[in-house]
Structure formats: structure tokens, C-alpha cells
Coordinates of C-alpha atoms in Angstrom, one line a residue:
M1 CA 200.0 7.4 93.9
E2 CA 196.5 7.7 93.0
G3 CA 196.0 7.8 96.9
C4 CA 198.7 10.2 97.2
G5 CA 197.1 12.3 94.4
W6 CA 193.7 12.2 96.1
T7 CA 195.2 13.2 99.4
T8 CA 196.8 16.0 97.9
A9 CA 193.5 17.4 96.2
G10 CA 191.8 16.8 99.5
T11 CA 194.2 18.7 101.4
L12 CA 194.0 21.6 98.8
L13 CA 190.2 21.5 99.2
L14 CA 190.3 21.7 102.9
A15 CA 192.8 24.6 102.7
S16 CA 190.4 26.4 100.3
L17 CA 187.6 26.1 102.7
F18 CA 189.5 27.0 105.6
L19 CA 190.8 30.2 103.8
S20 CA 187.1 31.0 102.8
S21 CA 186.2 30.5 106.2
R22 CA 188.9 32.7 107.5
T23 CA 187.7 35.3 105.0
A24 CA 184.2 35.4 106.2
R25 CA 185.3 36.1 109.6
S26 CA 184.8 39.7 111.1
E27 CA 187.7 42.2 111.3
E28 CA 188.3 41.6 114.9
D29 CA 188.4 38.0 114.8
R30 CA 190.5 37.6 111.7
D31 CA 193.7 36.9 113.5
S32 CA 192.2 34.7 116.4
L33 CA 191.3 31.2 116.7
W34 CA 187.7 31.5 116.4
D35 CA 185.5 30.7 113.4
A36 CA 183.1 33.5 111.9
W37 CA 179.9 34.1 114.1
G38 CA 176.8 32.2 112.6
S39 CA 173.5 33.6 112.0
W40 CA 171.1 34.9 114.5
S41 CA 168.5 32.4 115.8
E42 CA 164.8 33.0 116.0
C43 CA 163.6 35.6 118.5
S44 CA 162.6 34.2 121.7
R45 CA 159.4 36.2 121.7
T46 CA 157.1 37.8 119.0
C47 CA 156.4 40.9 121.0
G48 CA 157.5 42.7 124.3
G49 CA 161.3 42.4 124.0
G50 CA 162.9 39.0 123.4
A51 CA 166.5 37.7 122.9
S52 CA 168.2 35.8 119.9
Y53 CA 171.5 34.4 119.8
S54 CA 174.5 33.6 117.4
L55 CA 177.2 31.0 117.9
R56 CA 180.7 30.6 116.7
R57 CA 183.2 27.5 117.0
C58 CA 186.8 27.3 118.1
L59 CA 189.1 26.2 115.2
S60 CA 191.9 25.4 117.7
S61 CA 192.7 22.2 119.6
R62 CA 193.5 24.7 122.4
T63 CA 191.2 26.5 124.4
C64 CA 190.0 29.8 122.7
E65 CA 189.7 33.0 124.7
G66 CA 186.2 34.5 124.7
R67 CA 182.7 33.4 124.4
N68 CA 181.1 31.2 121.9
I69 CA 177.6 32.7 122.2
R70 CA 176.4 36.1 121.8
Y71 CA 173.0 37.8 122.3
R72 CA 170.9 40.8 121.1
T73 CA 167.4 42.0 121.7
C74 CA 164.6 41.6 119.2
S75 CA 160.7 42.0 118.8
N76 CA 161.1 45.2 120.8
V77 CA 157.2 46.0 120.0
D78 CA 154.8 46.5 122.8
C79 CA 152.5 43.5 123.1
P80 CA 148.7 43.7 122.8
P81 CA 147.0 44.3 126.2
E82 CA 145.3 40.9 125.9
A83 CA 148.6 38.9 125.7
G84 CA 149.1 39.2 129.4
D85 CA 152.3 39.0 131.4
F86 CA 154.9 36.7 130.0
R87 CA 156.1 35.5 133.4
A88 CA 152.4 34.5 134.1
Q89 CA 151.9 32.7 130.9
Q90 CA 155.0 30.3 131.8
C91 CA 153.5 29.9 135.5
S92 CA 149.8 28.9 133.8
A93 CA 151.4 26.5 131.5
H94 CA 152.0 24.3 134.7
N95 CA 148.3 24.1 135.6
D96 CA 147.7 21.1 133.8
V97 CA 150.4 19.4 135.6
K98 CA 150.2 17.9 139.1
Y99 CA 152.3 19.1 141.8
Q100 CA 152.6 16.6 144.7
G101 CA 149.4 14.7 143.5
Q102 CA 147.3 17.8 143.0
F103 CA 146.3 20.3 140.4
Y104 CA 147.0 24.0 141.1
E105 CA 146.3 27.4 139.4
W106 CA 149.6 29.0 139.2
L107 CA 150.2 32.8 139.5
P108 CA 153.7 34.4 139.0
V109 CA 156.0 35.6 141.8
S110 CA 157.8 38.7 140.6
N111 CA 160.6 41.0 141.7
D112 CA 162.5 37.9 143.6
P113 CA 165.5 39.9 144.7
D114 CA 167.8 36.7 145.2
N115 CA 166.9 35.0 142.0
P116 CA 164.8 37.1 139.7
C117 CA 165.3 34.8 136.7
S118 CA 164.0 31.4 138.2
L119 CA 160.3 30.7 137.6
K120 CA 158.8 30.9 140.9
C121 CA 154.9 30.8 141.2
Q122 CA 152.3 30.6 143.8
A123 CA 149.2 28.5 144.0
R124 CA 146.1 30.5 143.8
G125 CA 144.3 30.9 147.2
T126 CA 147.3 29.4 149.4
A127 CA 150.7 30.5 150.6
L128 CA 152.3 27.7 148.6
I129 CA 155.3 29.1 146.4
V130 CA 157.2 26.8 144.4
E131 CA 160.2 27.1 141.9
L132 CA 158.7 25.5 138.9
A133 CA 161.7 25.9 136.7
P134 CA 165.3 27.0 137.4
K135 CA 165.2 29.4 134.4
V136 CA 162.5 31.4 132.8
L137 CA 162.3 31.7 129.1
D138 CA 164.9 34.1 127.4
G139 CA 163.2 37.8 127.2
T140 CA 161.3 37.5 130.5
R141 CA 161.9 40.7 132.5
C142 CA 163.9 40.5 135.5
Y143 CA 161.5 42.8 137.6
T144 CA 158.1 44.4 136.7
E145 CA 159.3 48.0 136.6
S146 CA 162.5 47.4 134.4
L147 CA 163.5 46.5 130.9
D148 CA 166.3 44.2 132.2
M149 CA 165.7 40.8 130.8
C150 CA 166.6 37.2 131.8
I151 CA 168.8 35.4 129.2
S152 CA 170.0 32.0 130.0
G153 CA 169.1 32.3 133.5
L154 CA 170.9 35.5 134.2
C155 CA 169.6 39.0 134.5
Q156 CA 171.1 41.1 131.8
I157 CA 171.0 45.0 131.7
V158 CA 168.7 46.6 128.8
G159 CA 168.7 50.3 128.3
C160 CA 165.5 52.4 127.4
D161 CA 166.9 52.2 123.8
R162 CA 166.0 48.1 124.0
Q163 CA 169.7 47.4 123.4
L164 CA 171.4 44.7 125.5
G165 CA 174.1 46.1 127.7
S166 CA 173.1 49.6 127.0
A167 CA 173.1 51.9 130.1
V168 CA 170.9 54.4 128.4
K169 CA 168.0 55.5 130.7
E170 CA 164.7 57.7 130.5
D171 CA 164.7 61.0 132.0
N172 CA 161.8 62.0 134.5
C173 CA 159.8 63.0 131.1
G174 CA 160.0 59.6 129.7
V175 CA 162.2 60.4 127.0
C176 CA 165.1 57.9 126.4
N177 CA 168.5 59.6 127.0
G178 CA 166.7 62.7 127.4
D179 CA 167.9 65.9 129.3
G180 CA 164.6 66.3 131.4
S181 CA 163.8 69.6 129.5
T182 CA 160.3 68.3 128.0
C183 CA 158.6 68.3 131.6
R184 CA 158.7 70.2 134.8
L185 CA 158.5 69.0 138.5
V186 CA 155.2 70.3 140.1
R187 CA 155.0 69.9 144.0
G188 CA 152.5 71.2 146.3
Q189 CA 150.5 71.1 149.4
Y190 CA 146.7 71.3 150.0
K191 CA 144.9 71.7 153.3
S192 CA 141.3 71.3 153.5
Q193 CA 138.9 74.2 154.6
L194 CA 135.6 73.0 156.0
S195 CA 132.4 74.8 155.2
A196 CA 128.9 74.0 155.9
N197 CA 127.7 74.1 152.2
K198 CA 130.7 72.1 150.8
L199 CA 131.0 68.2 150.6
D200 CA 134.2 68.1 148.7
D201 CA 136.9 70.3 146.9
T202 CA 139.7 70.1 144.3
V203 CA 143.2 69.3 145.4
V204 CA 144.9 69.6 142.1
A205 CA 144.5 69.1 138.4
I206 CA 146.9 66.7 136.7
P207 CA 147.1 67.0 132.8
Y208 CA 147.4 64.5 130.3
G209 CA 150.9 63.0 129.8
S210 CA 152.1 63.7 133.4
R211 CA 154.4 61.1 135.2
Q212 CA 155.5 59.7 138.4
V213 CA 152.4 61.0 140.3
R214 CA 152.4 60.6 144.0
L215 CA 149.7 62.1 146.6
V216 CA 149.7 61.6 150.5
L217 CA 146.6 62.5 152.4
K218 CA 146.8 62.7 156.0
G219 CA 143.6 63.2 157.9
P220 CA 140.1 61.7 158.2
D221 CA 138.9 62.8 154.6
H222 CA 139.0 60.5 151.5
L223 CA 140.5 61.1 148.0
Y224 CA 138.5 60.1 144.7
L225 CA 139.2 60.7 141.1
E226 CA 137.6 62.7 138.2
T227 CA 138.9 62.0 134.6
K228 CA 138.3 63.7 131.1
T229 CA 140.0 61.9 128.0
L230 CA 141.1 64.0 125.1
Q231 CA 137.6 62.9 123.6
G232 CA 135.9 64.6 126.3
V233 CA 134.6 61.5 127.8
K234 CA 134.3 62.0 131.8
S235 CA 134.2 59.6 134.5
E236 CA 134.3 59.3 138.3
N237 CA 136.2 56.9 140.5
S238 CA 136.0 56.6 144.4
L239 CA 139.2 55.0 145.9
S240 CA 137.5 52.7 148.5
S241 CA 140.0 49.9 149.1
T242 CA 143.9 49.3 148.9
G243 CA 144.7 47.7 145.5
S244 CA 145.8 48.4 142.0
F245 CA 143.3 49.7 139.4
L246 CA 143.1 50.7 136.0
V247 CA 141.4 54.0 135.2
D248 CA 141.3 55.3 131.5
N249 CA 144.1 52.9 130.8
S250 CA 146.3 54.3 133.5
S251 CA 147.5 52.1 136.2
I252 CA 146.8 53.5 139.7
D253 CA 148.1 51.9 143.0
F254 CA 146.1 53.0 145.9
Q255 CA 146.8 52.2 149.7
K256 CA 144.4 53.1 152.4
F257 CA 145.5 53.2 156.0
P258 CA 143.6 54.5 159.2
D259 CA 145.0 57.8 159.3
K260 CA 146.4 58.3 155.9
E261 CA 145.9 57.6 152.0
V262 CA 148.7 57.1 149.5
L263 CA 147.9 57.3 145.7
R264 CA 150.6 56.6 143.1
I265 CA 150.3 56.7 139.3
P266 CA 153.5 56.0 137.2
G267 CA 152.1 57.6 134.1
P268 CA 152.1 58.6 131.7
L269 CA 148.5 59.7 132.4
T270 CA 146.2 58.9 129.3
A271 CA 143.5 61.6 130.4
D272 CA 143.3 64.6 132.3
F273 CA 143.1 63.8 136.1
T274 CA 141.3 66.0 138.7
I275 CA 142.4 64.7 142.4
K276 CA 139.5 65.6 144.8
I277 CA 138.8 65.3 148.4
R278 CA 135.7 64.1 150.1
Y279 CA 135.1 65.5 153.5
A280 CA 134.3 62.9 156.1
G281 CA 135.1 64.6 159.5
A282 CA 135.4 67.7 161.6
A283 CA 139.3 67.6 161.6
D284 CA 141.2 69.2 158.9
S285 CA 143.3 67.0 156.3
S286 CA 146.5 67.9 154.3
V287 CA 147.5 66.4 150.9
Q288 CA 150.9 66.5 149.5
F289 CA 151.6 65.8 145.8
I290 CA 154.3 65.7 143.5
F291 CA 154.4 64.9 139.9
Y292 CA 156.3 65.6 136.5
Q293 CA 154.2 67.7 134.0
P294 CA 154.9 67.8 130.3
I295 CA 155.6 71.1 128.7
I296 CA 153.1 71.0 126.0
H297 CA 153.9 74.6 124.8
R298 CA 157.3 74.6 122.8
W299 CA 159.0 77.0 120.6
R300 CA 158.9 76.1 116.9
E301 CA 161.4 77.7 114.2
T302 CA 159.5 79.1 111.3
D303 CA 160.2 79.1 107.7
F304 CA 162.2 81.8 106.3
F305 CA 160.2 85.2 105.7
P306 CA 159.8 86.7 102.4
C307 CA 162.9 87.8 100.7
S308 CA 163.2 91.7 101.5
A309 CA 163.9 92.4 97.7
S310 CA 162.2 90.7 94.7
C311 CA 165.5 90.8 92.8
G312 CA 168.9 92.1 92.9
G313 CA 169.7 90.5 96.1
G314 CA 167.9 90.7 99.6
Y315 CA 167.9 89.0 102.9
Q316 CA 165.4 86.8 104.7
L317 CA 165.1 85.6 108.3
T318 CA 163.5 82.9 110.4
S319 CA 161.4 83.6 113.5
A320 CA 159.9 81.3 116.2
E321 CA 156.4 80.6 117.1
C322 CA 154.8 79.0 120.0
F323 CA 153.4 75.5 119.4
D324 CA 150.8 73.5 121.3
L325 CA 151.8 69.8 121.1
R326 CA 148.5 68.7 122.4
S327 CA 146.2 70.5 119.9
N328 CA 148.9 70.8 117.1
R329 CA 148.3 74.5 116.4
V330 CA 150.2 77.8 116.9
V331 CA 149.2 79.8 119.9
A332 CA 150.2 83.2 121.5
D333 CA 153.7 83.5 122.5
Q334 CA 152.9 83.9 126.2
Y335 CA 152.0 80.2 126.6
C336 CA 155.6 79.6 125.7
H337 CA 156.9 82.4 128.0
Y338 CA 154.9 80.6 130.8
Y339 CA 157.8 77.9 131.1
P340 CA 161.1 79.1 131.9
E341 CA 162.6 75.9 130.7
N342 CA 161.7 77.0 127.1
I343 CA 164.6 78.9 125.4
K344 CA 163.3 80.9 122.3
P345 CA 165.5 79.8 119.2
K346 CA 167.5 82.9 117.6
P347 CA 166.8 84.0 114.2
K348 CA 168.6 82.7 111.2
L349 CA 169.7 84.9 108.3
Q350 CA 170.2 84.1 104.6
E351 CA 170.7 85.9 101.3
C352 CA 168.0 85.7 98.7
N353 CA 166.9 86.7 95.0
L354 CA 170.2 87.4 93.9
D355 CA 169.3 87.5 90.2
P356 CA 169.5 90.9 88.5
C357 CA 166.1 92.7 88.1
P358 CA 164.6 92.6 84.6
A359 CA 162.4 95.3 83.0
S360 CA 158.8 95.2 84.5
D361 CA 155.8 95.2 82.4
G362 CA 153.4 96.2 85.4
Y363 CA 150.4 94.3 86.5
K364 CA 147.0 93.7 84.9
Q365 CA 144.1 94.0 86.9
I366 CA 140.7 91.8 85.9
M367 CA 137.8 93.9 86.9
P368 CA 134.5 91.9 88.0
Y369 CA 131.2 92.0 85.8
D370 CA 127.5 91.6 86.7
L371 CA 125.5 88.5 85.3
Y372 CA 122.4 89.4 83.2
H373 CA 119.1 89.6 85.1
P374 CA 115.9 89.5 83.3
L375 CA 113.8 90.7 86.1
P376 CA 113.8 94.3 87.5
R377 CA 116.7 94.6 89.9
W378 CA 118.2 97.2 92.4
E379 CA 121.3 98.8 90.9
S380 CA 123.7 100.9 92.9
T381 CA 126.2 103.4 92.0
P382 CA 129.7 102.7 93.3
W383 CA 130.7 103.1 97.0
T384 CA 132.2 106.4 97.9
A385 CA 135.6 106.4 98.9
C386 CA 135.9 105.3 102.6
S387 CA 136.2 108.4 105.1
S388 CA 139.2 106.6 106.6
S389 CA 141.8 104.2 105.1
C390 CA 141.9 102.1 108.4
G391 CA 140.9 102.3 112.0
G392 CA 137.1 102.6 111.0
G393 CA 135.1 105.0 108.5
I394 CA 132.0 105.1 106.5
Q395 CA 130.9 105.2 102.7
S396 CA 127.8 105.7 101.0
R397 CA 126.0 105.0 97.6
S398 CA 122.6 105.5 96.0
I399 CA 120.2 102.6 95.1
S400 CA 117.6 102.6 92.3
C401 CA 115.3 100.1 90.6
V402 CA 116.0 99.5 87.1
E403 CA 114.8 97.4 84.2
E404 CA 116.5 95.9 81.2
D405 CA 114.9 95.3 77.7
I406 CA 115.6 92.8 75.1
Q407 CA 117.9 95.2 73.4
G408 CA 120.0 95.5 76.6
H409 CA 118.8 99.2 77.4
I410 CA 118.5 99.8 81.0
S411 CA 115.9 102.2 82.3
P412 CA 114.6 103.2 85.8
V413 CA 111.4 102.1 87.1
E414 CA 109.2 102.4 90.1
E415 CA 110.6 100.8 93.4
W416 CA 107.8 98.5 94.0
K417 CA 108.9 96.3 90.9
C418 CA 112.0 95.5 92.9
M419 CA 110.5 94.9 96.2
Y420 CA 110.5 91.0 95.7
T421 CA 114.1 91.3 96.9
P422 CA 115.4 93.3 99.8
K423 CA 116.7 96.8 99.3
M424 CA 120.6 97.1 99.4
P425 CA 121.9 99.3 102.2
V426 CA 123.0 102.8 101.2
V427 CA 125.4 103.2 104.0
Q428 CA 128.2 100.9 105.4
P429 CA 131.2 100.9 107.7
C430 CA 134.3 100.4 106.0
N431 CA 138.0 99.8 106.9
I432 CA 137.4 99.0 110.3
F433 CA 140.5 97.0 110.9
D434 CA 143.5 98.2 112.7
C435 CA 145.9 100.5 110.9
P436 CA 149.0 98.8 109.6
K437 CA 152.0 98.9 111.9
W438 CA 155.6 98.1 111.8
L439 CA 156.7 94.8 113.2
A440 CA 160.4 94.2 113.9
Q441 CA 161.8 90.7 114.0
E442 CA 164.6 89.6 116.3
W443 CA 168.0 90.5 115.4
S444 CA 170.1 88.3 113.4
P445 CA 173.7 86.9 114.6
C446 CA 176.5 89.6 114.2
T447 CA 178.1 89.3 110.7
V448 CA 181.6 88.9 112.3
T449 CA 182.9 86.5 114.8
C450 CA 185.2 89.0 116.4
G451 CA 185.3 92.8 116.6
Q452 CA 182.9 95.2 115.2
G453 CA 180.4 94.0 112.5
L454 CA 176.8 94.5 111.6
R455 CA 173.4 92.8 112.6
Y456 CA 170.3 92.8 110.6
R457 CA 166.6 92.3 111.2
V458 CA 163.5 92.1 109.0
V459 CA 161.1 95.1 109.6
L460 CA 157.8 94.4 108.2
C461 CA 154.7 96.4 107.6
I462 CA 152.0 94.1 108.9
D463 CA 148.1 94.8 108.5
H464 CA 145.5 93.4 110.5
R465 CA 145.7 90.1 109.2
G466 CA 149.3 89.8 110.0
M467 CA 150.3 89.9 106.3
H468 CA 153.1 91.9 104.7
T469 CA 151.5 95.1 103.2
G470 CA 152.2 98.7 102.9
G471 CA 150.8 101.9 104.4
C472 CA 153.1 102.1 107.3
S473 CA 154.5 105.7 108.1
P474 CA 158.4 105.8 107.0
K475 CA 159.1 108.2 110.0
T476 CA 158.1 105.5 112.4
K477 CA 160.0 102.7 110.7
P478 CA 162.4 100.9 113.0
H479 CA 166.1 100.7 111.8
I480 CA 166.9 97.3 109.9
K481 CA 170.6 97.3 110.8
E482 CA 172.9 98.4 113.6
E483 CA 176.5 97.8 114.7
C484 CA 177.4 95.0 117.0
I485 CA 180.6 94.1 118.9
V486 CA 181.6 90.5 119.5
P487 CA 183.7 90.6 122.8
T488 CA 186.1 88.0 121.4
P489 CA 189.3 89.7 120.4
C490 CA 190.4 89.5 116.8
Y491 CA 193.7 87.6 115.8
K492 CA 196.7 90.1 115.7
P493 CA 199.8 88.7 113.9
K494 CA 203.1 88.8 115.8
E495 CA 206.3 89.6 114.2
K496 CA 208.3 86.9 112.9
L497 CA 211.5 87.4 114.7
P498 CA 211.8 88.7 118.2
V499 CA 213.0 92.4 118.7
E500 CA 216.5 91.5 120.0
A501 CA 217.2 89.4 116.8
K502 CA 217.1 92.6 114.6
L503 CA 220.1 95.1 114.5
P504 CA 221.4 96.7 116.6
W505 CA 219.9 94.3 119.2
Y506 CA 221.4 91.3 117.6
K507 CA 224.9 92.7 117.6
Q508 CA 224.7 93.8 121.3
A509 CA 223.4 90.2 122.2
Q510 CA 226.5 88.7 120.5
E511 CA 229.0 91.0 122.4
L512 CA 227.2 90.1 125.6
E513 CA 227.5 86.2 124.8
E514 CA 231.2 86.2 123.9
G515 CA 232.1 88.4 127.0
A516 CA 230.5 86.0 129.4
V517 CA 233.0 84.2 131.8
V518 CA 232.0 81.1 133.5
S519 CA 232.5 81.1 137.1
E520 CA 232.0 78.4 139.8
E521 CA 230.8 80.9 142.2
P522 CA 226.8 80.8 142.5
S523 CA 225.2 84.0 141.1

């Protein structure tokens, strides 16, 4: 009996464990034969994109459908430059292992179209290529110019969002899942024009951040580079032989042929590049170039303008300003108009200062005062009123040398007593700034979604500093609201009953229906 009792208790314990295990399963696996997924393993790499796995076990004696292992990406931060290539590290790990009785220094063989996830290495200085391992470590890139990674010996797709199985790609501007609106395609052609006093010429200037640069020179002349970093450091690089180079942290691929030269820079450029041509013969040369240039001037929506009324209800609008992404400052609007890809955002409208207006006490003005000077000093009368309120005028004053005694009495003295300081000017220009003028912002959206409505705009009197002020002529003020028509027709309710359902149509319809005789003849 004891044995039976123990068995029953054990059965109950196993049943409760099984139920708790079942409870821990994910929603999609609850009714299947799989146990819950286990925790994620450590990442196969510490940087550069690795893989982590999770396992689950089959709870049935039958075969479970599906996989017992799943993967995800991890450590999706770029490795430091000194870390080197991950595949190269795996090849160099075999340097201290003899191959056919001899030590070799192994270099990676990348981009194998047949089996990109095997570890193929080449012995330095020889044509010997050996598969040193059937599988590279998880997280190794399948191809040098791709984010796809090898996991368990198979090449798995990785999107630009660094997620396994994602099909998301970068656009031509380098934006993940972008629409290509942040850059523009630039293509062109240059033909050399030889002259006796010129040894070289500029082909094209390619700005910082450009991508997918490709130039092809045909002719006897030669390409060379001039660069300027954002910090102003300049350098010059002659391209004398075929190979890959690093110029200001930008990778450059250069190919030199007897009759042409090809330059490729994947980018993004880390400096401003100027591609030049150095004349080498009497024959003409031509250069074709193409690249994607970033649009560094973009529209940026402003905050709301000041309210049109300080109380009692008003309105305020936003506008748009042209922003230089490179210098992080606002620039003139024409820079943004230069790019047809830029679309200026429409203004937004909102109500403001809806509280009732309180009684006003007016304003108090604090007048400035002069400090006490024990020495004789120049004293001036106030400036006369300016001859013009804006646009330039003159004003004058009189200057005299005065002395103040201990009791504070001020009396005029000879001018020579004040000559230890320069005499103040008696005439000066004034109000040389431009007169205020009306500035009308963009129209708001129409206040209705169909038919006729109103639209508004902010009209500000702007002074020479761009500040909201007064002084503009009311006669020239642009109007602040106007009617607008939205072409969408407004909804018009239909009658609930069709016309024939009402008398007398309803009675006639009944009579017609009763008098109808069914005939077998076609009609």
C-alpha cells in the first residue's frame, strides 16, 4: 500500500510539473507536442553581428513537426577597426598547425559562390587554397559586401535592420528601408581640354557623405585625388597602381589598364573628395562619373509662432525653415529650393490664449541713470529726435565739460579739463535699419473638408531683426483670411423611401402588379 501511495504521489508530482511546463509554453505551442523554448545562448560574437540560439524538446514519443532550434542575431554593433576581419581571424588560427608537414600563414578566401560558409584559406605567397573547416563560426559574413551571415554552415538572410530573415534593404542613400528621398543621383561627363599652361584640371567635386561613387577615365591621362576633412585637413593622393586603398577612412578600389582607369568608392565618403586629372599626353581624355549625393539642406518645421492675441482667443501657425544638416544651422530658403526632391511642409493651425482678457495696469519703464564721477566729465544733452523713424536719419546733441562738487552741485568748466578723455560726438546717424514690413506666412488648411470654408494665415509686421513689431502701414497689410473651396462634394442625405413608395405612386404600382398576367411567350 505504501508503494501504491508513493506511486500516486509521484504521479501527481509529475502531472503538476507537466502542467506547469505546459503553462510556460508560448501561445502558439500550447496545443502542440513541443515543450517551451529554452533561454537564449551566449552570442557567438561580441561585435560585428553574431548569432544566438534557443532549444526546445519534443514531449511526444512520436516525431514532432517543426524545428527544435531557433536563431536570432546579436551583438549588432560595429567592431573597432583593429579587430580585423572575422573570417581572417579563423584562418590565422591555423597558422600554428602544420598542414602536410609544413607551417603556413593562412589568408581568407571570401565570396565563394559554391559554399560561402566553409572556411577556405590560401597560404600566403602560394596558390595553395585549402578548406580548413567545413563550417565557419556562426556570425561570419557569407560575402564581404553583405550582412547575410553563416549559421550552422548555412547562409542566412539578414536585413539592414540586422534581423535574421528580414528582407529590409538600404536605399541608395544608405537609409535602412528608406525611400531614396535623402539623396540624389549625380551623373556627368568630363572631357579634357589641353592648354600649354595647365598640367591638371578638376573633374568633379564629390561632397562628404556621398555613396556608390564610380569614375571611368578613357585616354592617356591619369586620375588623382584631393581630400578635405570636415576639420579642414587637406591631403593629396596619387593613384599609381591597381589595388585597394584607405583614404581618410574611405575605402577606395582603383584599377589601372593601358587605355583606361576605373575608380570605385562605396562610401559614405568621410571627407570632401575632389577628383582631378593629370595631363600625360597630347590626346584628349574623357571621364564618366556617377554617385549618390546626400541632400544636406532639408526643410524643418518650426515651432508655433506667437499667438495673434494675448487673451480672449487667437490663433497661431507653424512655418518651415531650411536647415543645413552638416553645419546644424538654419540657412536661406533658396538652399532647400535647390533640391526638387525637397517638399516644404504645410503650415499647421491651432487656437491659443483662450482665457478672457483681464483689466490691464499698463507697463512700468525703468529709466537708466549715470554713475557718480569725481573727475570733470563730458556731459551731453539728450539726442534730438531722429529725422527719420527708419531707413536712415541723423540726430544731434550739445556737449559740455562739467564738474561736480562735494555737495553734488554741477557747474560748467573749461573744456581742457575734460581733454583726458575723448570728446563725445555731437552728430550721429540713426535708425539706419530697414523700415518694418508686412510678412505673410503660408495659408493654413481649409477649415472644412468639403464645400466652401475659410483658411487663415499669420501676417506679421517684421522689423529689420526679423522680430514681431509695429509700425507697418495698415493700408498695405495683406488680408489674413479668405474663402477656400474643397473640391470634395459634401454629403447630401437621400430620402428614406423611393418616390414610387409614396402615394399616389404606391397605389399605381399595386394596380400594375395585380393586373400583370404571366405569359409563356417571350417578351
